Structure formats: structure tokens, C-alpha cells
Amino acid sequence: MFHAASPRVPLPPAQSSAPGVPSPRSPLAQAQPRHKPRGKQRDAFFDNAKYLAIVLVAVGHAWEPLKGDSRILEGVYTVVYSFHMPAFIIISGFFSRSFDMRPDRLKRLITGVAVPYVLFETAYVLFDRTVGGDSGKDISLLDPWYLTWFLCALFVWRLCTPILKLIRWPLPFALGVAMLASVAPSIGNDLDLQRVLQFLPYFVLGLCMKAEHFHMVRTWRMRILAVPVFAAALAVGWWAVPRMNTAWFYHRDAAQDLGAPWWVGPVMVLAMFGCSLLLTACFFAWVPRRKMWFTALGAGTLYGYLLHGFLVKAGDYQGWFDHAWLHRPLGEIFVSLVAAAVVTALCTKPVQRVFRFAMEPKMEWAFRKDAAEMARERQVREKVPA
């Protein structure tokens, strides 16, 4: 019983924990910072992985004019090509898990993938005409050229994501599709469908993965194991140079196109999928988990990916790689460092600001507002005092 004259102290308001949020009295809640986070924080691991993968992509492209003169370089080239794009595609699939046909996500797919594809496919063809001297090359959005195949593939993969998530066993299904594609040369070059279908298992694997799956390889044991695995891969790559066609790593041809019997296609799809996953896991094991000086560059990897191709092609057209000293070990190291530095610069904020009109256009004028979005805006206006 309270005394009638005693002052009443109001009780604190009842707090109900939302799903996944620790109770205010739990040790986890006590350990949480008092300030409210300003926004959704990015995971440094994924930004680090994307940056390191895009550096390997650029370095691999810079090696292409040089690798024919060095068996060691071509062996390293095949090892890098066996996992750098699979790693990038797995991450793309992982971040596509929430994609559905909601209007705002479809808009982002159009402005962030389809529009850059149209612009850069056109720009690369015009660049090839003027700098490369191929005046007869036509602009065809159905035949991706050079780097733009990835945008085309990403557009198709994301559109198929809702269907892929409905399938009971999506990864075996994707492997089956890739195996069938590897024996079907009649697919042709339209939309680079061979690559779209043969790389599909990596995207689907990313869709099926959870954050804890990445944590499984980010241990000191995996880092130690990754060293002999990569050493063995380099030895196998050196051995395979005169015995294996490098084009298998591009996933853009059927087995018959590479002069192999049809049954070799499915076998190579499964074998390369296993090898790529092993090396990708070793790559993820060595990706730093903490914030590094290059972590922020992970948000601009698409800029580095699409822009560095102009410089690589310009060097090829203008004979920059023809100098004899570049075909020696020190020259190859120099080219690798320059390629890494250039793609790093192309991922920075100033470059993003300059080319955002092409990579991330707003295009509000092109879309109608859906009813849910209009209702949200109306609620915001009603809450603001006149």
C-alpha cells in the first residue's frame, strides 16, 4: 500500500523486444552502444573480398597480352581465372537473396544493371571503332562485348532469382543447366548465354549461402590450409599450360567449340566447379575481416570493373604491351602493379562521382510511383507540421 501523501513516481514505459533484438536486461543489450547507429553498416569482409577480386580481374586482363611468352605467368593466370569471377559471382548471389519483383527493386535492377549495360556496351563498341580501328563493328545489345557480359548475366540471374528460390534443389538444378549448356553449341552468342548458364551455379550457390557459411572459412586453420592448396594449384596450373585449353576457364564455349567430345563438357563443368569452390574458399579465408585502407573501395568495384577495360584495350591497340622488357619477369611484375593501382584509383569516390550518371542514374522521371510509395510519402507529409 502506498501512503496517500507519498508522491507517485511514474513507471518507465513498457518495452517489448522486437524479433531478433535482445531484451533490455539481457547481457547483450547491456553491451550494446548507447548511441543509435546512423544506418545499416556494411560488412568489411564483403567489401574487402570484392575489392581484392576486382584487382585480380584487372591484373588478369593485363596479363593476357603477356602470358603467351611465359609458362609460369600463364599457369598463374589459369589459377587466378579459376576463382576470381566465381568469388565475385558468389558474393553477387549472396546479396541478391532478398530480390523479388517489388517495384523499387525492379527499378534498382534497371538503373543499376540494365542502363549501365546499354551505355557501356555502346561505349565499348564505339571505342573499338575509333581506337581499335574496327569501323565495321556494329552496336548490338544482344551480343555483349568484352566486360559487359557480366552485367547482362547479372540482369538475367536476378530476374530468375524468385524462380530459383522456389526450386527445392536449386544448386543441382543450376549444375544440370550448366552441364546441358556445355554440350549445346547452338546456343550461340546471343546475350552471351553460354556464360550466363555455365556461371549460373556460382550465383545460385551465393543465393543458398548464409553469413555463417562465410564465417566457416574465416579461421586460422583455413588460412594455413589455403597455403598448400594454392601452392598445389600453381603447380597444376604450370603443368596444365601445354595440356589444357585456357578457354575452358572463360565458360563461354561448348565442348564441341573447343574441339572436345560432347561428354567432356559436363565433366569439365563439374570438375571446374569443384576446383573453383576450393580455391574460392581459400581466397575467402585470406580476405581480411577488419576494416582496411581499401575497404571503402569495395563499394565502387563496378566502376573499376567497367572502366579499366578501356585502358587495357587502349594499351593493346596502341602497342603498350609490345615492349620487350614487359615480357620479362620484372616487366610482368610492373604490369601487375600498374593494373592493380589503376583499378584501385577507378574505385575511388571522385571517380564514382564523375561516372555516377552512367553507373547509378536516378531516372525518377522514367518510372511511375506505385501506390505503396505514394502512401508512404503522404504519411511523411502529414507528419511534418505546417
mmCIF file of C-alpha atoms in Angstrom:
data_model
loop_
_atom_site.group_PDB
_atom_site.id
_atom_site.type_symbol
_atom_site.label_atom_id
_atom_site.label_comp_id
_atom_site.label_asym_id
_atom_site.label_seq_id
_atom_site.Cartn_x
_atom_site.Cartn_y
_atom_site.Cartn_z
ATOM 1 C CA MET A 1 0.000 0.000 0.000
ATOM 2 C CA PHE A 2 1.221 3.497 -0.853
ATOM 3 C CA HIS A 3 0.679 6.380 1.556
ATOM 4 C CA ALA A 4 -1.833 8.821 0.226
ATOM 5 C CA ALA A 5 0.603 11.729 0.551
ATOM 6 C CA SER A 6 3.566 9.976 -1.000
ATOM 7 C CA PRO A 7 4.477 11.227 -4.453
ATOM 8 C CA ARG A 8 3.843 8.870 -7.258
ATOM 9 C CA VAL A 9 6.810 8.158 -9.459
ATOM 10 C CA PRO A 10 5.736 7.130 -12.951
ATOM 11 C CA LEU A 11 6.919 3.723 -14.054
ATOM 12 C CA PRO A 12 9.147 3.528 -17.117
ATOM 13 C CA PRO A 13 7.288 2.749 -20.307
ATOM 14 C CA ALA A 14 6.951 -0.912 -21.148
ATOM 15 C CA GLN A 15 9.458 -2.077 -23.752
ATOM 16 C CA SER A 16 8.737 -5.024 -25.942
ATOM 17 C CA SER A 17 11.667 -6.507 -27.735
ATOM 18 C CA ALA A 18 11.316 -6.860 -31.442
ATOM 19 C CA PRO A 19 12.195 -10.208 -33.002
ATOM 20 C CA GLY A 20 15.950 -10.613 -33.062
ATOM 21 C CA VAL A 21 16.535 -7.685 -30.675
ATOM 22 C CA PRO A 22 17.894 -8.574 -27.214
ATOM 23 C CA SER A 23 15.867 -7.712 -24.144
ATOM 24 C CA PRO A 24 16.961 -4.502 -22.367
ATOM 25 C CA ARG A 25 18.026 -6.514 -19.304
ATOM 26 C CA SER A 26 19.959 -9.147 -21.159
ATOM 27 C CA PRO A 27 23.775 -9.045 -21.164
ATOM 28 C CA LEU A 28 23.723 -8.494 -24.903
ATOM 29 C CA ALA A 29 21.588 -5.396 -24.515
ATOM 30 C CA GLN A 30 23.857 -4.037 -21.793
ATOM 31 C CA ALA A 31 26.806 -4.456 -24.081
ATOM 32 C CA GLN A 32 25.176 -2.555 -26.907
ATOM 33 C CA PRO A 33 26.332 1.043 -27.510
ATOM 34 C CA ARG A 34 24.003 3.719 -26.176
ATOM 35 C CA HIS A 35 24.022 5.758 -29.337
ATOM 36 C CA LYS A 36 21.719 4.777 -32.151
ATOM 37 C CA PRO A 37 23.500 3.601 -35.286
ATOM 38 C CA ARG A 38 23.190 6.040 -38.146
ATOM 39 C CA GLY A 39 22.392 3.435 -40.750
ATOM 40 C CA LYS A 40 22.925 -0.080 -41.937
ATOM 41 C CA GLN A 41 26.607 -0.767 -41.601
ATOM 42 C CA ARG A 42 28.451 -2.612 -44.346
ATOM 43 C CA ASP A 43 30.351 -5.779 -43.569
ATOM 44 C CA ALA A 44 34.037 -5.051 -44.107
ATOM 45 C CA PHE A 45 34.697 -8.654 -45.147
ATOM 46 C CA PHE A 46 32.495 -8.468 -48.252
ATOM 47 C CA ASP A 47 33.851 -5.080 -49.315
ATOM 48 C CA ASN A 48 37.395 -6.381 -48.877
ATOM 49 C CA ALA A 49 36.569 -9.511 -50.885
ATOM 50 C CA LYS A 50 35.002 -7.510 -53.715
ATOM 51 C CA TYR A 51 37.954 -5.144 -53.906
ATOM 52 C CA LEU A 52 40.569 -7.924 -53.930
ATOM 53 C CA ALA A 53 38.569 -9.884 -56.525
ATOM 54 C CA ILE A 54 38.305 -6.880 -58.839
ATOM 55 C CA VAL A 55 42.055 -6.276 -58.513
ATOM 56 C CA LEU A 56 42.637 -9.865 -59.638
ATOM 57 C CA VAL A 57 40.239 -9.327 -62.553
ATOM 58 C CA ALA A 58 42.153 -6.250 -63.726
ATOM 59 C CA VAL A 59 45.547 -7.885 -63.257
ATOM 60 C CA GLY A 60 44.357 -10.956 -65.167
ATOM 61 C CA HIS A 61 43.244 -8.786 -68.087
ATOM 62 C CA ALA A 62 46.627 -7.022 -68.081
ATOM 63 C CA TRP A 63 48.364 -10.418 -68.233
ATOM 64 C CA GLU A 64 46.533 -11.520 -71.382
ATOM 65 C CA PRO A 65 48.932 -9.827 -73.866
ATOM 66 C CA LEU A 66 51.954 -11.144 -71.920
ATOM 67 C CA LYS A 67 51.101 -14.680 -70.857
ATOM 68 C CA GLY A 68 51.944 -16.322 -74.182
ATOM 69 C CA ASP A 69 55.676 -15.768 -73.585
ATOM 70 C CA SER A 70 55.821 -17.185 -70.065
ATOM 71 C CA ARG A 71 54.646 -20.610 -68.956
ATOM 72 C CA ILE A 72 54.821 -19.518 -65.318
ATOM 73 C CA LEU A 73 52.658 -16.451 -65.945
ATOM 74 C CA GLU A 74 50.121 -18.448 -67.920
ATOM 75 C CA GLY A 75 49.974 -21.006 -65.113
ATOM 76 C CA VAL A 76 49.306 -18.267 -62.566
ATOM 77 C CA TYR A 77 46.767 -16.769 -64.976
ATOM 78 C CA THR A 78 44.788 -20.026 -65.131
ATOM 79 C CA VAL A 79 44.767 -20.329 -61.340
ATOM 80 C CA VAL A 80 43.508 -16.759 -60.921
ATOM 81 C CA TYR A 81 40.858 -17.256 -63.594
ATOM 82 C CA SER A 82 39.613 -20.377 -61.866
ATOM 83 C CA PHE A 83 38.337 -18.447 -58.829
ATOM 84 C CA HIS A 84 38.268 -14.648 -59.213
ATOM 85 C CA MET A 85 34.987 -14.409 -61.149
ATOM 86 C CA PRO A 86 33.372 -17.308 -59.220
ATOM 87 C CA ALA A 87 34.164 -15.431 -55.976
ATOM 88 C CA PHE A 88 32.660 -12.217 -57.363
ATOM 89 C CA ILE A 89 29.561 -14.058 -58.634
ATOM 90 C CA ILE A 90 29.024 -15.902 -55.343
ATOM 91 C CA ILE A 91 29.032 -12.575 -53.495
ATOM 92 C CA SER A 92 26.614 -11.153 -56.081
ATOM 93 C CA GLY A 93 24.286 -14.096 -55.476
ATOM 94 C CA PHE A 94 24.556 -13.704 -51.712
ATOM 95 C CA PHE A 95 23.433 -10.075 -51.921
ATOM 96 C CA SER A 96 20.636 -10.965 -54.343
ATOM 97 C CA ARG A 97 18.840 -13.218 -51.823
ATOM 98 C CA SER A 98 16.242 -10.565 -50.988
ATOM 99 C CA PHE A 99 15.476 -9.719 -54.611
ATOM 100 C CA ASP A 100 11.867 -10.054 -55.646
ATOM 101 C CA MET A 101 9.563 -8.343 -58.095
ATOM 102 C CA ARG A 102 8.855 -5.422 -55.779
ATOM 103 C CA PRO A 103 8.734 -2.210 -57.838
ATOM 104 C CA ASP A 104 11.587 -0.435 -56.029
ATOM 105 C CA ARG A 105 13.900 -3.422 -56.514
ATOM 106 C CA LEU A 106 12.993 -3.707 -60.178
ATOM 107 C CA LYS A 107 13.811 -0.019 -60.568
ATOM 108 C CA ARG A 108 17.237 -0.554 -58.992
ATOM 109 C CA LEU A 109 17.819 -3.520 -61.286
ATOM 110 C CA ILE A 110 17.056 -1.354 -64.310
ATOM 111 C CA THR A 111 19.055 1.694 -63.212
ATOM 112 C CA GLY A 112 21.958 -0.207 -61.651
ATOM 113 C CA VAL A 113 22.362 -3.047 -64.158
ATOM 114 C CA ALA A 114 20.344 -2.663 -67.371
ATOM 115 C CA VAL A 115 21.107 1.014 -68.050
ATOM 116 C CA PRO A 116 24.877 0.654 -67.385
ATOM 117 C CA TYR A 117 24.853 -2.361 -69.687
ATOM 118 C CA VAL A 118 23.299 -0.377 -72.534
ATOM 119 C CA LEU A 119 25.621 2.595 -72.018
ATOM 120 C CA PHE A 120 28.859 0.638 -71.679
ATOM 121 C CA GLU A 121 28.059 -1.855 -74.408
ATOM 122 C CA THR A 122 27.577 1.118 -76.727
ATOM 123 C CA ALA A 123 30.675 2.903 -75.383
ATOM 124 C CA TYR A 124 32.914 -0.147 -75.811
ATOM 125 C CA VAL A 125 31.791 -0.691 -79.394
ATOM 126 C CA LEU A 126 32.378 2.981 -80.257
ATOM 127 C CA PHE A 127 35.764 2.786 -78.522
ATOM 128 C CA ASP A 128 36.665 -0.275 -80.585
ATOM 129 C CA ARG A 129 35.654 1.573 -83.725
ATOM 130 C CA THR A 130 37.683 4.710 -83.048
ATOM 131 C CA VAL A 131 40.724 3.451 -81.126
ATOM 132 C CA GLY A 132 40.802 -0.160 -82.260
ATOM 133 C CA GLY A 133 40.138 0.690 -85.906
ATOM 134 C CA ASP A 134 37.287 -1.805 -86.360
ATOM 135 C CA SER A 135 34.997 0.533 -88.278
ATOM 136 C CA GLY A 136 32.689 -2.293 -89.300
ATOM 137 C CA LYS A 137 31.736 -3.311 -85.773
ATOM 138 C CA ASP A 138 28.022 -2.876 -85.119
ATOM 139 C CA ILE A 139 26.342 -1.908 -81.873
ATOM 140 C CA SER A 140 24.313 -4.903 -80.784
ATOM 141 C CA LEU A 141 22.831 -5.127 -77.323
ATOM 142 C CA LEU A 142 22.225 -8.837 -77.920
ATOM 143 C CA ASP A 143 25.933 -9.637 -78.216
ATOM 144 C CA PRO A 144 27.822 -8.416 -75.111
ATOM 145 C CA TRP A 145 31.401 -7.427 -75.857
ATOM 146 C CA TYR A 146 34.367 -7.828 -73.539
ATOM 147 C CA LEU A 147 33.429 -6.947 -69.925
ATOM 148 C CA THR A 148 29.756 -6.181 -70.377
ATOM 149 C CA TRP A 149 28.750 -9.855 -70.321
ATOM 150 C CA PHE A 150 28.692 -9.737 -66.521
ATOM 151 C CA LEU A 151 26.012 -7.022 -66.447
ATOM 152 C CA CYS A 152 23.914 -8.986 -68.905
ATOM 153 C CA ALA A 153 24.347 -12.146 -66.825
ATOM 154 C CA LEU A 154 23.578 -10.369 -63.552
ATOM 155 C CA PHE A 155 20.366 -8.948 -65.038
ATOM 156 C CA VAL A 156 19.204 -12.407 -66.134
ATOM 157 C CA TRP A 157 20.234 -14.070 -62.862
ATOM 158 C CA ARG A 158 18.401 -11.549 -60.714
ATOM 159 C CA LEU A 159 15.260 -11.755 -62.789
ATOM 160 C CA CYS A 160 15.351 -15.523 -62.271
ATOM 161 C CA THR A 161 16.020 -15.246 -58.519
ATOM 162 C CA PRO A 162 12.349 -15.554 -57.402
ATOM 163 C CA ILE A 163 12.028 -18.729 -59.504
ATOM 164 C CA LEU A 164 15.332 -20.154 -58.287
ATOM 165 C CA LYS A 165 14.259 -19.649 -54.680
ATOM 166 C CA LEU A 166 11.080 -21.682 -55.337
ATOM 167 C CA ILE A 167 13.007 -24.732 -56.561
ATOM 168 C CA ARG A 168 13.581 -27.409 -53.929
ATOM 169 C CA TRP A 169 17.166 -28.184 -55.007
ATOM 170 C CA PRO A 170 18.360 -25.062 -56.802
ATOM 171 C CA LEU A 171 22.085 -25.876 -56.883
ATOM 172 C CA PRO A 172 21.736 -29.327 -58.534
ATOM 173 C CA PHE A 173 19.268 -27.718 -60.936
ATOM 174 C CA ALA A 174 21.778 -24.975 -61.821
ATOM 175 C CA LEU A 175 24.572 -27.523 -62.276
ATOM 176 C CA GLY A 176 22.317 -29.518 -64.596
ATOM 177 C CA VAL A 177 21.595 -26.401 -66.657
ATOM 178 C CA ALA A 178 25.315 -25.601 -66.881
ATOM 179 C CA MET A 179 26.126 -29.161 -67.958
ATOM 180 C CA LEU A 180 23.473 -29.087 -70.665
ATOM 181 C CA ALA A 181 24.735 -25.721 -71.906
ATOM 182 C CA SER A 182 28.258 -27.110 -72.221
ATOM 183 C CA VAL A 183 27.072 -29.584 -74.891
ATOM 184 C CA ALA A 184 24.886 -27.134 -76.835
ATOM 185 C CA PRO A 185 26.965 -25.057 -79.275
ATOM 186 C CA SER A 186 23.738 -23.966 -80.964
ATOM 187 C CA ILE A 187 23.062 -21.583 -78.070
ATOM 188 C CA GLY A 188 25.274 -19.059 -79.861
ATOM 189 C CA ASN A 189 26.415 -15.641 -78.677
ATOM 190 C CA ASP A 190 23.045 -14.019 -78.020
ATOM 191 C CA LEU A 191 23.213 -12.356 -74.592
ATOM 192 C CA ASP A 192 26.353 -14.457 -74.025
ATOM 193 C CA LEU A 193 24.036 -17.206 -72.791
ATOM 194 C CA GLN A 194 26.833 -19.767 -72.545
ATOM 195 C CA ARG A 195 28.449 -17.708 -69.794
ATOM 196 C CA VAL A 196 25.096 -16.892 -68.220
ATOM 197 C CA LEU A 197 24.241 -20.584 -67.938
ATOM 198 C CA GLN A 198 27.686 -22.006 -67.154
ATOM 199 C CA PHE A 199 28.323 -19.476 -64.385
ATOM 200 C CA LEU A 200 24.782 -19.900 -63.021
ATOM 201 C CA PRO A 201 25.777 -22.470 -60.322
ATOM 202 C CA TYR A 202 28.046 -19.931 -58.622
ATOM 203 C CA PHE A 203 25.260 -17.352 -58.447
ATOM 204 C CA VAL A 204 22.821 -19.957 -57.126
ATOM 205 C CA LEU A 205 25.368 -21.054 -54.540
ATOM 206 C CA GLY A 206 25.519 -17.454 -53.315
ATOM 207 C CA LEU A 207 21.713 -17.405 -53.115
ATOM 208 C CA CYS A 208 21.778 -20.522 -50.939
ATOM 209 C CA MET A 209 24.515 -19.323 -48.609
ATOM 210 C CA LYS A 210 24.127 -17.605 -45.262
ATOM 211 C CA ALA A 211 26.531 -15.352 -43.413
ATOM 212 C CA GLU A 212 27.678 -18.210 -41.183
ATOM 213 C CA HIS A 213 28.870 -20.143 -44.227
ATOM 214 C CA PHE A 214 31.406 -17.409 -44.920
ATOM 215 C CA HIS A 215 32.450 -17.484 -41.263
ATOM 216 C CA MET A 216 33.277 -21.173 -41.601
ATOM 217 C CA VAL A 217 36.241 -20.447 -43.881
ATOM 218 C CA ARG A 218 37.425 -17.366 -41.998
ATOM 219 C CA THR A 219 39.506 -19.288 -39.445
ATOM 220 C CA TRP A 220 43.234 -19.564 -38.865
ATOM 221 C CA ARG A 221 43.113 -23.270 -39.742
ATOM 222 C CA MET A 222 41.650 -22.498 -43.151
ATOM 223 C CA ARG A 223 44.270 -19.821 -43.718
ATOM 224 C CA ILE A 224 47.030 -22.304 -43.014
ATOM 225 C CA LEU A 225 45.428 -24.950 -45.236
ATOM 226 C CA ALA A 226 44.991 -22.401 -48.032
ATOM 227 C CA VAL A 227 48.767 -22.079 -48.457
ATOM 228 C CA PRO A 228 49.486 -25.666 -49.627
ATOM 229 C CA VAL A 229 46.239 -25.669 -51.627
ATOM 230 C CA PHE A 230 47.277 -22.595 -53.605
ATOM 231 C CA ALA A 231 50.815 -23.984 -53.978
ATOM 232 C CA ALA A 232 49.413 -27.219 -55.403
ATOM 233 C CA ALA A 233 47.071 -25.234 -57.686
ATOM 234 C CA LEU A 234 50.004 -23.235 -59.067
ATOM 235 C CA ALA A 235 51.925 -26.438 -59.729
ATOM 236 C CA VAL A 236 48.925 -27.970 -61.502
ATOM 237 C CA GLY A 237 48.416 -24.731 -63.454
ATOM 238 C CA TRP A 238 52.036 -24.798 -64.645
ATOM 239 C CA TRP A 239 51.690 -28.475 -65.622
ATOM 240 C CA ALA A 240 48.402 -27.875 -67.454
ATOM 241 C CA VAL A 241 49.602 -24.973 -69.638
ATOM 242 C CA PRO A 242 50.634 -27.111 -72.654
ATOM 243 C CA ARG A 243 47.946 -29.711 -71.980
ATOM 244 C CA MET A 244 44.745 -27.707 -71.436
ATOM 245 C CA ASN A 245 42.915 -25.022 -73.371
ATOM 246 C CA THR A 246 42.669 -21.853 -71.249
ATOM 247 C CA ALA A 247 39.297 -21.082 -72.857
ATOM 248 C CA TRP A 248 37.674 -23.615 -70.502
ATOM 249 C CA PHE A 249 38.078 -21.062 -67.703
ATOM 250 C CA TYR A 250 36.047 -18.442 -69.606
ATOM 251 C CA HIS A 251 32.878 -20.615 -69.654
ATOM 252 C CA ARG A 252 31.837 -19.058 -72.944
ATOM 253 C CA ASP A 253 32.028 -22.074 -75.283
ATOM 254 C CA ALA A 254 30.502 -25.511 -75.580
ATOM 255 C CA ALA A 255 32.787 -28.550 -75.559
ATOM 256 C CA GLN A 256 32.426 -29.023 -79.324
ATOM 257 C CA ASP A 257 33.550 -25.415 -79.919
ATOM 258 C CA LEU A 258 36.801 -26.234 -78.092
ATOM 259 C CA GLY A 259 37.465 -29.335 -80.176
ATOM 260 C CA ALA A 260 36.485 -31.787 -77.438
ATOM 261 C CA PRO A 261 33.903 -34.622 -77.473
ATOM 262 C CA TRP A 262 30.492 -33.606 -76.186
ATOM 263 C CA TRP A 263 30.772 -35.670 -72.984
ATOM 264 C CA VAL A 264 33.823 -33.669 -71.889
ATOM 265 C CA GLY A 265 31.611 -30.607 -71.364
ATOM 266 C CA PRO A 266 29.601 -31.905 -68.360
ATOM 267 C CA VAL A 267 32.722 -33.466 -66.872
ATOM 268 C CA MET A 268 34.598 -30.168 -67.097
ATOM 269 C CA VAL A 269 31.652 -28.249 -65.632
ATOM 270 C CA LEU A 270 31.657 -30.450 -62.539
ATOM 271 C CA ALA A 271 35.458 -30.615 -62.256
ATOM 272 C CA MET A 272 35.925 -26.866 -62.604
ATOM 273 C CA PHE A 273 33.058 -26.168 -60.228
ATOM 274 C CA GLY A 274 34.792 -28.259 -57.564
ATOM 275 C CA CYS A 275 38.212 -26.693 -58.187
ATOM 276 C CA SER A 276 36.778 -23.194 -58.279
ATOM 277 C CA LEU A 277 34.920 -23.691 -54.996
ATOM 278 C CA LEU A 278 38.059 -24.990 -53.294
ATOM 279 C CA LEU A 279 40.181 -22.047 -54.433
ATOM 280 C CA THR A 280 37.379 -19.562 -53.726
ATOM 281 C CA ALA A 281 37.133 -20.878 -50.159
ATOM 282 C CA CYS A 282 40.907 -20.446 -49.791
ATOM 283 C CA PHE A 283 40.615 -16.922 -51.200
ATOM 284 C CA PHE A 284 37.839 -16.036 -48.731
ATOM 285 C CA ALA A 285 39.951 -17.471 -45.911
ATOM 286 C CA TRP A 286 42.665 -14.897 -46.620
ATOM 287 C CA VAL A 287 40.316 -11.919 -47.049
ATOM 288 C CA PRO A 288 40.717 -9.609 -44.020
ATOM 289 C CA ARG A 289 37.711 -9.389 -41.711
ATOM 290 C CA ARG A 290 38.525 -5.994 -40.234
ATOM 291 C CA LYS A 291 38.316 -2.603 -41.877
ATOM 292 C CA MET A 292 41.337 -1.928 -44.070
ATOM 293 C CA TRP A 293 42.546 1.063 -46.070
ATOM 294 C CA PHE A 294 40.857 -0.403 -49.168
ATOM 295 C CA THR A 295 37.575 -1.459 -47.541
ATOM 296 C CA ALA A 296 35.684 1.622 -48.719
ATOM 297 C CA LEU A 297 36.740 0.837 -52.293
ATOM 298 C CA GLY A 298 34.625 -2.311 -52.201
ATOM 299 C CA ALA A 299 31.547 -0.163 -52.771
ATOM 300 C CA GLY A 300 32.959 1.043 -56.100
ATOM 301 C CA THR A 301 34.085 -2.225 -57.669
ATOM 302 C CA LEU A 302 31.592 -1.986 -60.536
ATOM 303 C CA TYR A 303 33.224 1.316 -61.518
ATOM 304 C CA GLY A 304 36.663 -0.274 -61.531
ATOM 305 C CA TYR A 305 35.384 -3.300 -63.419
ATOM 306 C CA LEU A 306 33.719 -1.412 -66.268
ATOM 307 C CA LEU A 307 36.258 1.407 -66.628
ATOM 308 C CA HIS A 308 39.558 -0.462 -66.505
ATOM 309 C CA GLY A 309 38.684 -2.308 -69.703
ATOM 310 C CA PHE A 310 39.095 0.880 -71.740
ATOM 311 C CA LEU A 311 42.689 1.254 -70.538
ATOM 312 C CA VAL A 312 43.551 -2.413 -71.112
ATOM 313 C CA LYS A 313 42.110 -2.317 -74.619
ATOM 314 C CA ALA A 314 43.830 1.009 -75.348
ATOM 315 C CA GLY A 315 47.150 -0.498 -74.300
ATOM 316 C CA ASP A 316 46.529 -3.468 -76.545
ATOM 317 C CA TYR A 317 45.518 -1.310 -79.520
ATOM 318 C CA GLN A 318 48.347 1.200 -79.079
ATOM 319 C CA GLY A 319 51.071 -1.397 -78.572
ATOM 320 C CA TRP A 320 51.869 -0.562 -74.959
ATOM 321 C CA PHE A 321 52.446 -4.243 -74.216
ATOM 322 C CA ASP A 322 54.814 -4.760 -77.156
ATOM 323 C CA HIS A 323 57.922 -3.544 -75.321
ATOM 324 C CA ALA A 324 60.288 -6.476 -74.890
ATOM 325 C CA TRP A 325 61.153 -5.691 -71.264
ATOM 326 C CA LEU A 326 57.494 -6.061 -70.262
ATOM 327 C CA HIS A 327 57.664 -9.718 -71.289
ATOM 328 C CA ARG A 328 60.355 -10.458 -68.716
ATOM 329 C CA PRO A 329 59.684 -11.260 -65.034
ATOM 330 C CA LEU A 330 60.313 -7.713 -63.797
ATOM 331 C CA GLY A 331 58.152 -6.291 -66.584
ATOM 332 C CA GLU A 332 55.329 -8.678 -65.736
ATOM 333 C CA ILE A 333 55.505 -7.625 -62.088
ATOM 334 C CA PHE A 334 55.469 -3.973 -63.177
ATOM 335 C CA VAL A 335 52.370 -4.515 -65.344
ATOM 336 C CA SER A 336 50.647 -6.286 -62.444
ATOM 337 C CA LEU A 337 51.344 -3.411 -60.044
ATOM 338 C CA VAL A 338 50.188 -0.793 -62.552
ATOM 339 C CA ALA A 339 46.961 -2.701 -63.241
ATOM 340 C CA ALA A 340 46.277 -3.017 -59.503
ATOM 341 C CA ALA A 341 46.967 0.694 -58.955
ATOM 342 C CA VAL A 342 44.774 1.761 -61.878
ATOM 343 C CA VAL A 343 41.753 -0.320 -60.860
ATOM 344 C CA THR A 344 42.187 0.906 -57.282
ATOM 345 C CA ALA A 345 42.042 4.506 -58.464
ATOM 346 C CA LEU A 346 38.951 3.751 -60.547
ATOM 347 C CA CYS A 347 37.097 2.510 -57.442
ATOM 348 C CA THR A 348 37.604 5.758 -55.502
ATOM 349 C CA LYS A 349 34.904 8.291 -54.601
ATOM 350 C CA PRO A 350 35.988 11.025 -57.079
ATOM 351 C CA VAL A 351 35.682 8.582 -59.973
ATOM 352 C CA GLN A 352 32.327 7.404 -58.650
ATOM 353 C CA ARG A 353 31.042 10.983 -58.561
ATOM 354 C CA VAL A 354 32.116 11.586 -62.157
ATOM 355 C CA PHE A 355 30.586 8.407 -63.584
ATOM 356 C CA ARG A 356 27.571 8.000 -61.314
ATOM 357 C CA PHE A 357 25.330 9.299 -64.106
ATOM 358 C CA ALA A 358 26.146 6.125 -66.060
ATOM 359 C CA MET A 359 26.521 3.586 -63.241
ATOM 360 C CA GLU A 360 23.770 4.653 -60.842
ATOM 361 C CA PRO A 361 21.403 7.036 -62.652
ATOM 362 C CA LYS A 362 18.397 8.235 -60.646
ATOM 363 C CA MET A 363 15.915 8.248 -63.547
ATOM 364 C CA GLU A 364 12.923 9.164 -61.366
ATOM 365 C CA TRP A 365 11.381 10.692 -64.453
ATOM 366 C CA ALA A 366 11.175 7.276 -66.129
ATOM 367 C CA PHE A 367 9.069 5.475 -63.524
ATOM 368 C CA ARG A 368 5.589 5.813 -62.140
ATOM 369 C CA LYS A 369 5.261 5.792 -58.377
ATOM 370 C CA ASP A 370 3.492 2.749 -57.025
ATOM 371 C CA ALA A 371 0.632 3.058 -54.540
ATOM 372 C CA ALA A 372 2.687 1.952 -51.515
ATOM 373 C CA GLU A 373 5.379 4.523 -52.203
ATOM 374 C CA MET A 374 2.831 7.302 -52.655
ATOM 375 C CA ALA A 375 1.155 6.315 -49.368
ATOM 376 C CA ARG A 376 4.481 6.474 -47.532
ATOM 377 C CA GLU A 377 5.224 9.918 -48.924
ATOM 378 C CA ARG A 378 1.715 11.103 -47.946
ATOM 379 C CA GLN A 379 2.259 9.875 -44.375
ATOM 380 C CA VAL A 380 5.562 11.740 -44.183
ATOM 381 C CA ARG A 381 3.936 14.953 -45.388
ATOM 382 C CA GLU A 382 1.129 14.601 -42.862
ATOM 383 C CA LYS A 383 3.591 14.201 -40.016
ATOM 384 C CA VAL A 384 5.502 17.351 -40.919
ATOM 385 C CA PRO A 385 3.920 20.396 -39.178
ATOM 386 C CA ALA A 386 2.726 23.150 -41.459
#
